[in-house]
Coordinates of C-alpha atoms and ligand atoms in Angstrom, one line a residue:
M1 CA 75.2 92.8 183.1
R2 CA 72.9 92.3 186.1
R3 CA 72.7 88.9 187.6
A4 CA 69.1 88.6 186.7
D5 CA 69.9 89.4 183.0
E6 CA 72.6 86.8 183.0
D7 CA 70.2 84.1 184.3
L8 CA 67.6 85.1 181.7
L9 CA 70.1 85.1 178.9
A10 CA 71.3 81.6 179.9
E11 CA 67.8 80.4 180.0
L12 CA 67.1 81.9 176.6
K13 CA 70.2 80.1 175.1
A14 CA 69.2 76.8 176.7
R15 CA 65.8 77.0 175.1
L16 CA 67.2 78.0 171.8
L17 CA 69.7 75.1 171.9
E18 CA 66.8 72.7 172.3
I19 CA 65.0 74.2 169.4
G20 CA 68.2 74.1 167.3
D21 CA 68.7 70.4 168.3
L22 CA 65.2 69.6 167.2
G23 CA 65.9 71.3 163.9
G24 CA 69.1 69.3 163.5
T25 CA 67.3 66.1 164.2
A26 CA 64.6 67.0 161.7
A27 CA 67.3 67.7 159.2
V28 CA 68.8 64.3 159.6
L29 CA 65.4 62.7 158.9
S30 CA 65.0 64.8 155.8
W31 CA 68.6 64.1 154.6
D32 CA 68.1 60.4 155.0
Q33 CA 64.8 60.6 153.1
S34 CA 66.5 62.2 150.2
T35 CA 69.6 59.9 150.1
Y36 CA 69.3 56.4 151.5
M37 CA 65.8 55.7 152.8
P38 CA 64.1 52.8 151.0
K39 CA 60.7 53.6 149.3
G40 CA 58.8 51.8 152.1
G41 CA 59.9 54.3 154.6
A42 CA 58.0 57.2 153.1
G43 CA 54.8 56.9 155.2
A44 CA 56.4 56.7 158.6
R45 CA 58.9 59.3 157.7
G46 CA 56.2 61.8 156.8
R47 CA 54.6 61.2 160.2
Q48 CA 58.0 61.5 162.0
S49 CA 58.8 64.7 160.2
A50 CA 55.4 66.2 160.9
L51 CA 55.9 65.3 164.6
M52 CA 59.3 67.1 164.6
S53 CA 57.8 70.2 163.0
R54 CA 55.1 70.3 165.6
L55 CA 57.6 69.9 168.5
M56 CA 59.8 72.6 167.1
H57 CA 56.9 74.9 166.5
E58 CA 55.5 74.4 170.0
R59 CA 58.8 75.4 171.5
R60 CA 59.3 78.3 169.1
T61 CA 55.9 79.7 170.1
D62 CA 56.0 78.9 173.8
P63 CA 54.7 81.9 175.8
G64 CA 57.6 81.4 178.2
L65 CA 60.0 82.2 175.3
G66 CA 58.0 85.3 174.5
R67 CA 58.2 86.5 178.2
L68 CA 62.0 85.9 178.2
I69 CA 62.5 87.9 175.1
E70 CA 60.4 90.7 176.5
Q71 CA 62.3 90.7 179.8
L72 CA 65.6 90.7 178.0
T73 CA 64.7 93.6 175.6
P74 CA 65.9 96.4 177.9
Y75 CA 69.2 94.6 178.4
A76 CA 69.6 94.2 174.6
L77 CA 69.0 97.9 174.1
S78 CA 71.8 98.6 176.6
L79 CA 74.3 96.7 174.5
P80 CA 76.2 97.9 171.4
P81 CA 73.8 97.1 168.5
D82 CA 76.3 94.8 166.7
S83 CA 77.1 92.7 169.7
D84 CA 76.3 89.0 169.4
D85 CA 73.9 89.0 172.4
A86 CA 71.9 92.1 171.1
A87 CA 71.6 90.4 167.7
L88 CA 70.6 87.1 169.3
I89 CA 67.8 88.8 171.3
S90 CA 66.5 90.8 168.4
V91 CA 66.6 88.0 165.8
T92 CA 64.9 85.6 168.3
G93 CA 62.3 88.3 168.9
R94 CA 61.6 88.7 165.2
D95 CA 61.4 84.9 164.7
F96 CA 59.0 84.6 167.7
A97 CA 56.7 87.3 166.4
K98 CA 56.4 85.5 163.1
A99 CA 56.1 82.0 164.5
V100 CA 53.2 82.8 166.9
R101 CA 51.1 83.9 163.9
V102 CA 51.0 80.4 162.6
P103 CA 49.0 77.7 164.5
T104 CA 50.9 74.5 165.4
S105 CA 48.1 72.5 163.8
F106 CA 48.8 74.2 160.5
V107 CA 52.5 73.6 160.7
E108 CA 51.9 69.9 161.2
R109 CA 49.3 69.7 158.4
L110 CA 51.7 71.5 156.0
S111 CA 54.6 69.2 156.9
A112 CA 52.6 66.0 156.5
H113 CA 51.3 67.3 153.1
S114 CA 54.8 68.3 152.0
S115 CA 56.2 64.8 152.7
A116 CA 53.3 63.1 150.8
S117 CA 53.6 65.6 147.9
Y118 CA 57.4 65.1 147.6
D119 CA 57.0 61.4 147.7
A120 CA 54.4 61.5 144.9
W121 CA 56.4 64.0 142.9
T122 CA 59.5 61.7 142.7
R123 CA 57.3 59.2 140.9
A124 CA 55.1 61.7 139.0
R125 CA 58.1 63.4 137.4
Q126 CA 59.5 60.0 136.3
D127 CA 56.2 59.0 134.8
N128 CA 55.4 62.5 133.4
D129 CA 52.1 62.3 135.3
F130 CA 50.9 65.9 136.0
A131 CA 47.3 64.6 136.3
G132 CA 48.3 62.5 139.3
M133 CA 50.1 65.4 140.9
R134 CA 47.3 67.9 140.3
P135 CA 45.1 67.3 143.4
L136 CA 48.2 67.5 145.6
L137 CA 49.4 70.7 144.0
E138 CA 46.0 72.2 144.4
R139 CA 46.1 71.4 148.1
T140 CA 49.6 73.0 148.2
L141 CA 48.2 76.1 146.7
D142 CA 45.3 76.2 149.2
L143 CA 47.7 75.7 152.1
S144 CA 50.0 78.4 150.7
C145 CA 47.2 80.9 150.6
E146 CA 46.1 79.9 154.1
Y147 CA 49.7 80.5 155.3
A148 CA 49.8 84.0 153.8
E149 CA 46.6 84.9 155.6
F150 CA 48.3 84.4 158.9
F151 CA 50.4 87.5 158.0
A152 CA 47.6 89.7 156.9
P153 CA 47.4 92.6 156.3
Y154 CA 50.2 92.3 153.7
Q155 CA 50.8 94.4 150.6
H156 CA 51.0 91.4 148.3
V157 CA 50.0 87.7 149.1
I158 CA 53.6 86.6 148.2
D159 CA 55.2 89.0 150.7
P160 CA 55.1 86.7 153.7
F161 CA 56.9 84.0 151.6
I162 CA 59.5 86.4 150.3
D163 CA 60.1 87.7 153.8
D164 CA 60.7 84.1 155.1
M165 CA 63.4 83.6 152.5
D166 CA 64.9 87.1 152.2
E167 CA 63.9 89.1 155.2
G168 CA 63.3 92.7 154.3
M169 CA 62.4 92.1 150.6
T170 CA 58.9 92.3 149.2
C171 CA 57.1 91.6 146.0
A172 CA 57.7 95.1 144.8
S173 CA 61.5 95.0 145.4
V174 CA 61.9 91.6 143.8
R175 CA 59.8 92.7 140.8
S176 CA 61.9 95.7 140.2
L177 CA 65.1 93.7 140.5
L178 CA 63.8 91.1 138.0
A179 CA 62.6 93.8 135.6
E180 CA 65.9 95.6 135.7
L181 CA 67.8 92.4 134.9
R182 CA 65.4 91.3 132.3
A183 CA 65.8 94.5 130.4
E184 CA 69.6 93.8 130.1
L185 CA 69.5 90.0 129.8
V186 CA 67.0 89.6 126.9
P187 CA 69.2 91.6 124.4
M188 CA 72.3 89.8 125.7
V189 CA 70.8 86.4 125.2
R190 CA 69.6 87.4 121.7
A191 CA 73.1 88.7 120.8
I192 CA 74.8 85.5 122.0
C193 CA 72.3 83.2 120.4
D194 CA 72.8 85.0 117.1
R195 CA 76.5 83.9 117.2
P196 CA 77.5 80.5 116.1
A197 CA 76.6 77.8 118.7
T198 CA 79.3 76.5 121.0
D199 CA 80.3 72.9 120.5
D200 CA 80.1 71.2 123.8
S201 CA 80.2 67.6 122.6
C202 CA 83.4 67.0 124.6
L203 CA 81.4 67.1 127.8
H204 CA 79.2 64.2 126.6
G205 CA 80.4 60.7 126.4
A206 CA 81.0 57.9 128.8
F207 CA 82.5 59.2 132.1
A208 CA 82.8 56.7 135.0
E209 CA 80.8 57.8 138.0
G210 CA 83.4 57.2 140.7
P211 CA 86.1 59.3 139.2
Q212 CA 83.5 62.1 138.5
L213 CA 82.5 62.2 142.1
D214 CA 86.2 62.1 143.3
F215 CA 87.2 64.9 141.0
G216 CA 84.4 67.2 142.1
L217 CA 85.1 66.5 145.7
S218 CA 88.8 67.2 145.2
V219 CA 88.0 70.7 143.9
A220 CA 85.5 71.3 146.7
T221 CA 88.0 70.4 149.4
A222 CA 90.7 72.6 147.7
Y223 CA 88.1 75.4 148.0
G224 CA 88.0 74.7 151.7
Y225 CA 85.0 72.5 152.2
D226 CA 86.1 70.5 155.3
L227 CA 85.4 66.8 155.3
D228 CA 86.0 66.5 159.0
R229 CA 82.9 68.5 159.4
G230 CA 81.0 67.3 156.3
R231 CA 80.5 64.6 153.7
L232 CA 79.2 64.1 150.2
D233 CA 76.4 61.7 149.2
R234 CA 74.2 61.2 146.1
T235 CA 70.7 62.3 145.7
F236 CA 68.2 63.3 143.0
H237 CA 67.9 67.0 143.7
P238 CA 71.2 68.2 145.3
F239 CA 71.2 70.2 148.5
C240 CA 73.3 71.1 151.5
T241 CA 72.1 70.6 155.1
R242 CA 73.3 71.6 158.5
F243 CA 72.9 69.3 161.5
S244 CA 75.4 71.3 163.7
A245 CA 78.6 73.3 163.2
G246 CA 80.5 70.0 163.1
D247 CA 78.3 68.3 160.5
I248 CA 77.3 70.1 157.4
R249 CA 76.6 67.8 154.5
I250 CA 76.4 68.2 150.8
T251 CA 74.8 66.0 148.1
T252 CA 75.2 65.7 144.4
R253 CA 74.0 63.8 141.4
V254 CA 76.0 62.0 138.7
Y255 CA 75.2 61.5 135.0
P256 CA 77.3 58.8 133.4
D257 CA 77.1 60.6 130.1
D258 CA 77.8 64.2 131.2
V259 CA 80.9 65.2 133.0
T260 CA 79.5 68.6 134.2
Q261 CA 76.6 67.5 136.4
A262 CA 78.4 66.0 139.3
L263 CA 81.2 68.5 139.1
F264 CA 79.2 71.7 139.2
S265 CA 76.5 70.3 141.5
T266 CA 79.2 69.4 143.9
L267 CA 80.9 72.8 143.6
H268 CA 77.5 74.6 144.1
E269 CA 76.6 72.7 147.2
A270 CA 80.2 73.0 148.5
G271 CA 79.7 76.8 148.3
H272 CA 76.7 76.5 150.6
G273 CA 78.7 74.2 152.8
I274 CA 81.7 76.5 153.0
Y275 CA 79.4 79.3 154.1
E276 CA 77.8 77.2 156.8
Q277 CA 81.2 75.9 158.0
G278 CA 82.5 79.4 158.2
V279 CA 79.8 80.6 160.6
G280 CA 81.4 81.7 163.9
A281 CA 81.5 78.7 166.3
A282 CA 80.1 80.9 169.2
L283 CA 76.9 81.3 167.2
D284 CA 76.3 77.5 166.9
G285 CA 73.1 76.2 168.5
T286 CA 71.4 79.7 168.3
P287 CA 69.2 81.2 165.6
L288 CA 72.3 83.2 164.5
G289 CA 74.2 80.0 163.7
S290 CA 73.4 79.7 160.0
G291 CA 73.5 81.7 156.8
T292 CA 71.6 85.0 156.8
S293 CA 69.1 84.7 154.0
A294 CA 68.3 82.4 151.0
G295 CA 69.6 85.0 148.5
V296 CA 72.9 85.5 150.3
H297 CA 73.3 81.8 150.7
E298 CA 72.8 81.3 147.0
S299 CA 75.4 84.0 146.3
Q300 CA 78.0 81.7 147.8
S301 CA 77.0 78.6 145.9
R302 CA 77.0 80.6 142.7
L303 CA 80.3 82.3 143.5
W304 CA 82.1 79.0 144.0
E305 CA 80.2 77.1 141.3
N306 CA 80.2 79.8 138.6
V307 CA 82.4 82.9 139.2
V308 CA 85.3 80.7 140.4
G309 CA 84.3 77.2 139.1
R310 CA 83.7 78.2 135.5
S311 CA 86.6 80.6 135.2
L312 CA 89.4 80.1 132.8
G313 CA 91.9 80.6 135.6
L314 CA 90.6 77.7 137.6
W315 CA 90.8 75.4 134.6
Q316 CA 94.3 76.5 133.8
H317 CA 95.1 74.7 137.1
Y318 CA 92.6 71.9 137.1
Y319 CA 92.2 71.0 133.4
P320 CA 95.4 68.9 133.2
K321 CA 94.1 67.0 136.2
L322 CA 90.7 66.4 134.7
R323 CA 92.3 65.3 131.5
A324 CA 94.5 62.9 133.3
T325 CA 91.3 61.5 134.9
F326 CA 89.5 61.1 131.6
P327 CA 92.3 60.8 129.0
D328 CA 90.2 59.0 126.4
Q329 CA 87.4 61.6 126.5
L330 CA 89.4 64.8 126.9
G331 CA 92.9 64.0 125.7
N332 CA 92.4 65.8 122.4
V333 CA 90.3 68.7 123.7
P334 CA 92.3 71.9 124.3
L335 CA 91.7 73.9 127.5
E336 CA 90.0 76.8 125.6
A337 CA 87.5 74.5 124.0
F338 CA 86.7 72.9 127.3
H339 CA 86.3 76.3 128.9
R340 CA 84.0 77.4 126.1
A341 CA 81.9 74.2 126.4
I342 CA 81.3 74.6 130.2
N343 CA 80.1 78.1 129.5
K344 CA 77.9 77.4 126.5
V345 CA 74.9 79.7 126.3
E346 CA 71.7 78.3 124.8
R347 CA 68.0 78.6 125.2
S348 CA 67.1 75.4 127.1
L349 CA 64.3 73.8 129.1
I350 CA 65.8 72.8 132.4
R351 CA 66.6 75.5 135.0
T352 CA 69.2 73.5 136.9
E353 CA 71.2 72.9 133.8
A354 CA 70.8 76.4 132.4
D355 CA 73.9 78.6 131.7
E356 CA 74.6 81.8 133.6
V357 CA 73.2 84.1 131.0
T358 CA 69.8 82.5 130.4
Y359 CA 69.4 81.2 134.0
N360 CA 67.5 84.2 135.3
L361 CA 64.9 84.0 132.6
H362 CA 64.0 80.6 134.0
I363 CA 63.5 82.3 137.4
I364 CA 61.6 85.3 136.2
L365 CA 58.9 83.1 134.6
R366 CA 58.6 80.9 137.6
F367 CA 58.2 84.0 139.9
D368 CA 55.5 85.3 137.6
L369 CA 53.6 82.0 137.6
E370 CA 53.8 81.8 141.4
L371 CA 52.2 85.3 141.6
E372 CA 49.5 84.3 139.2
M373 CA 48.7 81.1 141.2
L374 CA 48.7 82.9 144.5
E375 CA 46.5 85.7 143.1
R376 CA 44.2 82.9 141.9
R377 CA 44.5 84.2 138.3
L378 CA 46.0 80.9 137.2
A379 CA 44.4 77.6 138.2
V380 CA 46.7 74.6 138.9
K381 CA 45.0 72.6 136.1
D382 CA 46.1 75.3 133.7
L383 CA 49.7 75.4 134.9
P384 CA 51.2 73.0 132.3
E385 CA 49.8 75.1 129.4
A386 CA 50.9 78.4 131.1
W387 CA 54.3 77.0 131.6
R388 CA 54.7 76.0 127.9
A389 CA 53.4 79.4 126.8
R390 CA 55.9 81.3 128.9
Y391 CA 58.8 79.1 127.7
Q392 CA 57.7 79.8 124.2
S393 CA 57.5 83.5 124.7
D394 CA 60.5 84.0 126.9
L395 CA 63.0 81.4 125.6
G396 CA 61.6 80.6 122.2
I397 CA 61.3 76.9 123.0
S398 CA 58.6 74.8 124.7
P399 CA 58.9 71.5 126.6
P400 CA 57.6 68.4 124.9
D401 CA 56.2 67.0 128.2
D402 CA 55.5 68.1 131.8
R403 CA 58.5 66.1 133.1
D404 CA 60.7 68.8 131.6
G405 CA 58.0 71.4 132.0
C406 CA 56.2 72.3 135.2
L407 CA 57.2 69.0 137.0
Q408 CA 60.9 69.7 136.7
D409 CA 61.6 71.5 140.0
V410 CA 61.2 70.0 143.4
H411 CA 60.2 73.3 145.1
W412 CA 56.4 73.6 144.7
F413 CA 56.2 69.8 145.4
S414 CA 57.9 69.8 148.7
G415 CA 56.9 73.1 150.2
C416 CA 54.7 76.2 149.6
I417 CA 54.0 77.9 146.3
G418 CA 55.5 81.3 146.9
G419 CA 59.1 82.6 147.4
A420 CA 60.6 79.4 146.0
F421 CA 62.7 80.8 143.2
H422 CA 63.6 84.5 143.4
S423 CA 66.5 83.8 145.8
Y424 CA 68.4 82.1 143.1
T425 CA 68.5 85.3 141.1
I426 CA 69.4 87.4 144.2
G427 CA 72.2 84.9 144.6
N428 CA 73.5 85.4 141.1
V429 CA 73.5 89.2 141.5
L430 CA 75.2 89.1 144.9
S431 CA 77.8 86.5 143.8
A432 CA 79.4 89.0 141.5
Q433 CA 79.0 91.9 144.0
F434 CA 80.8 90.0 146.7
Y435 CA 83.5 88.8 144.4
A436 CA 84.1 92.3 143.0
A437 CA 84.5 93.6 146.6
A438 CA 86.9 90.8 147.5
L439 CA 88.9 91.6 144.3
R440 CA 89.1 95.3 145.3
A441 CA 90.6 94.3 148.6
H442 CA 92.9 91.6 147.1
P443 CA 93.7 92.0 143.4
E444 CA 95.9 88.9 143.6
I445 CA 92.9 86.6 143.9
P446 CA 92.6 85.6 140.2
A447 CA 96.3 84.8 140.0
E448 CA 95.9 82.6 143.1
I449 CA 92.9 80.8 141.6
A450 CA 94.9 80.1 138.5
A451 CA 97.5 78.4 140.8
G452 CA 94.8 76.4 142.6
R453 CA 94.9 78.5 145.7
F454 CA 91.7 79.8 147.2
G455 CA 92.7 80.8 150.7
T456 CA 92.7 84.6 150.2
L457 CA 89.2 84.6 148.7
K458 CA 87.8 82.3 151.3
A459 CA 89.4 84.2 154.2
W460 CA 87.9 87.5 152.9
L461 CA 84.5 85.9 152.6
E462 CA 84.8 84.4 156.1
Q463 CA 85.9 87.7 157.6
N464 CA 83.2 89.8 155.9
L465 CA 80.3 87.4 155.5
Y466 CA 80.5 83.8 156.8
R467 CA 81.5 84.4 160.4
H468 CA 78.5 86.6 161.1
G469 CA 75.9 84.0 160.4
R470 CA 72.4 85.6 160.8
K471 CA 73.7 88.4 162.9
F472 CA 73.1 91.0 160.2
K473 CA 70.2 91.0 157.8
A474 CA 71.0 90.6 154.1
D475 CA 70.9 94.3 153.2
E476 CA 73.2 95.2 156.1
I477 CA 75.8 92.5 155.4
V478 CA 75.8 93.4 151.7
R479 CA 76.5 97.1 152.6
R480 CA 79.1 96.2 155.2
A481 CA 81.0 93.7 152.9
T482 CA 80.7 95.6 149.6
G483 CA 80.2 99.2 150.7
E484 CA 76.9 99.6 148.8
A485 CA 73.4 98.3 148.6
M486 CA 72.6 95.3 146.3
T487 CA 73.1 96.4 142.7
I488 CA 73.0 94.5 139.4
R489 CA 76.0 96.4 138.1
P490 CA 78.8 94.1 139.1
Y491 CA 76.8 91.1 137.9
M492 CA 76.0 92.6 134.5
D493 CA 79.7 93.7 134.2
Y494 CA 80.8 90.2 135.0
L495 CA 78.4 88.6 132.4
G496 CA 79.1 91.2 129.8
G497 CA 82.9 90.9 130.2
K498 CA 83.0 87.1 130.3
Y499 CA 80.4 86.2 127.7
G500 CA 81.3 89.2 125.5
A501 CA 84.8 87.7 125.2
L502 CA 83.6 84.1 124.8
Y503 CA 81.1 85.1 122.0
G504 CA 83.0 88.0 120.5
L505 CA 80.3 90.6 121.3
P506 CA 81.2 94.3 121.2
Q507 CA 82.4 95.3 124.6
P508 CA 80.6 98.2 126.3
Q509 CA 82.8 101.3 126.8
S510 CA 83.4 101.7 130.5
P511 CA 83.1 105.4 131.7
A512 CA 86.8 105.3 132.8
A513 CA 87.9 104.3 129.3
Q514 CA 86.0 107.1 127.5
Ligands
ZN601 ZN1 71.9 76.6 146.0

């Protein structure tokens, strides 16, 4: 490394650290807004967040940063392609090229609008007031289309949004993934729903909130979520946020009449948190110091929430503890009945409460509605009706009001319309693919989980996925970790095996058994 390159790289890292610190500061403001901020703070907080967005964007698009990247490119090309510095320069270059397409004034407008929209949505959802939300959502759609235009020419208007979430994917690739899944899921849902319904009444009753929170956190910390570098707070729409490598927070919500909400929200967000806490310390303060894509991130929340968290093995270890926490409610409920209840499949209205089998149907219809709105084939005023029609045709039920209809998700009301949902399904698919790869390397993992030990699984994930942060794009990290490109096969095998057994469905013959 030449002296000049060394100085340039140090300058690049200093600039990136400042941008990262602005991002961490903005994240604190947003975490506070979603947890403890009193109502009265909304106006000023919107202004403050917009200011942070502007400051970050100005630094991200500073021509001086562009010159540095250009000067460092020959040096990056001289390095082994998978070295940290080569990845840093190339990822920073890609981020810069995207950021300079978007004017700072737009970023500020969008941020201010998003804060106002989120604030209004928290009330509108409670009051079932779509009419009140409509002008704001129309503005969101206009801003979303304006954003896409900065990336013209594109193949499809949703492509820029998909690329922001899952770099390398497009409308075409997401569509084909969703179509492939839909073809297998629809008959599976039908077959399950033809079976007698599962009784999950044991999950409903009076469950004290404090013990619910404590129990969820005890499992999360056993997974490996580190409370010296994190904490758990309550919110309306749970999330995980990173301020720095040493402070990665999760949030959850508690329902006093449903023992599963706090538990599985906590395990889900802990999955995100464990991923972030596992990113290599050397990458902190750089654009590499975070998870690689929304879909891969979601694969980790789903893996710890569902693949591990809803497995019979985990509950062989934890059910006696949960029973001891709630002896009056669960004392007479056998383990198998509890396990069936937390894996109940039913056609339902609320995405975040949907089971693993129907979940992706909720995503597919949202993705299609996003496309229709962005293509201007569906007007915002017609969204509630289109929503009801799709639930009726895809899930055979229809929401009685907009609160449980098109107002239910935070996404369109706190950011752009576009790219907001497909990552959840990518996450589901990849959760099973990563888990299957970990199992090939360490067949002892299920036995360890049944003994309440998660170290082997976490270490495999850390080694193959977490520590790399954003160093590799999603498709490359999937290939490196699992030996193949993203495929729905392990996921469908997982669902078929688990729910086939739970619902007594005929098991497909595997080629090896024939
Ligand atoms: Zn998530």
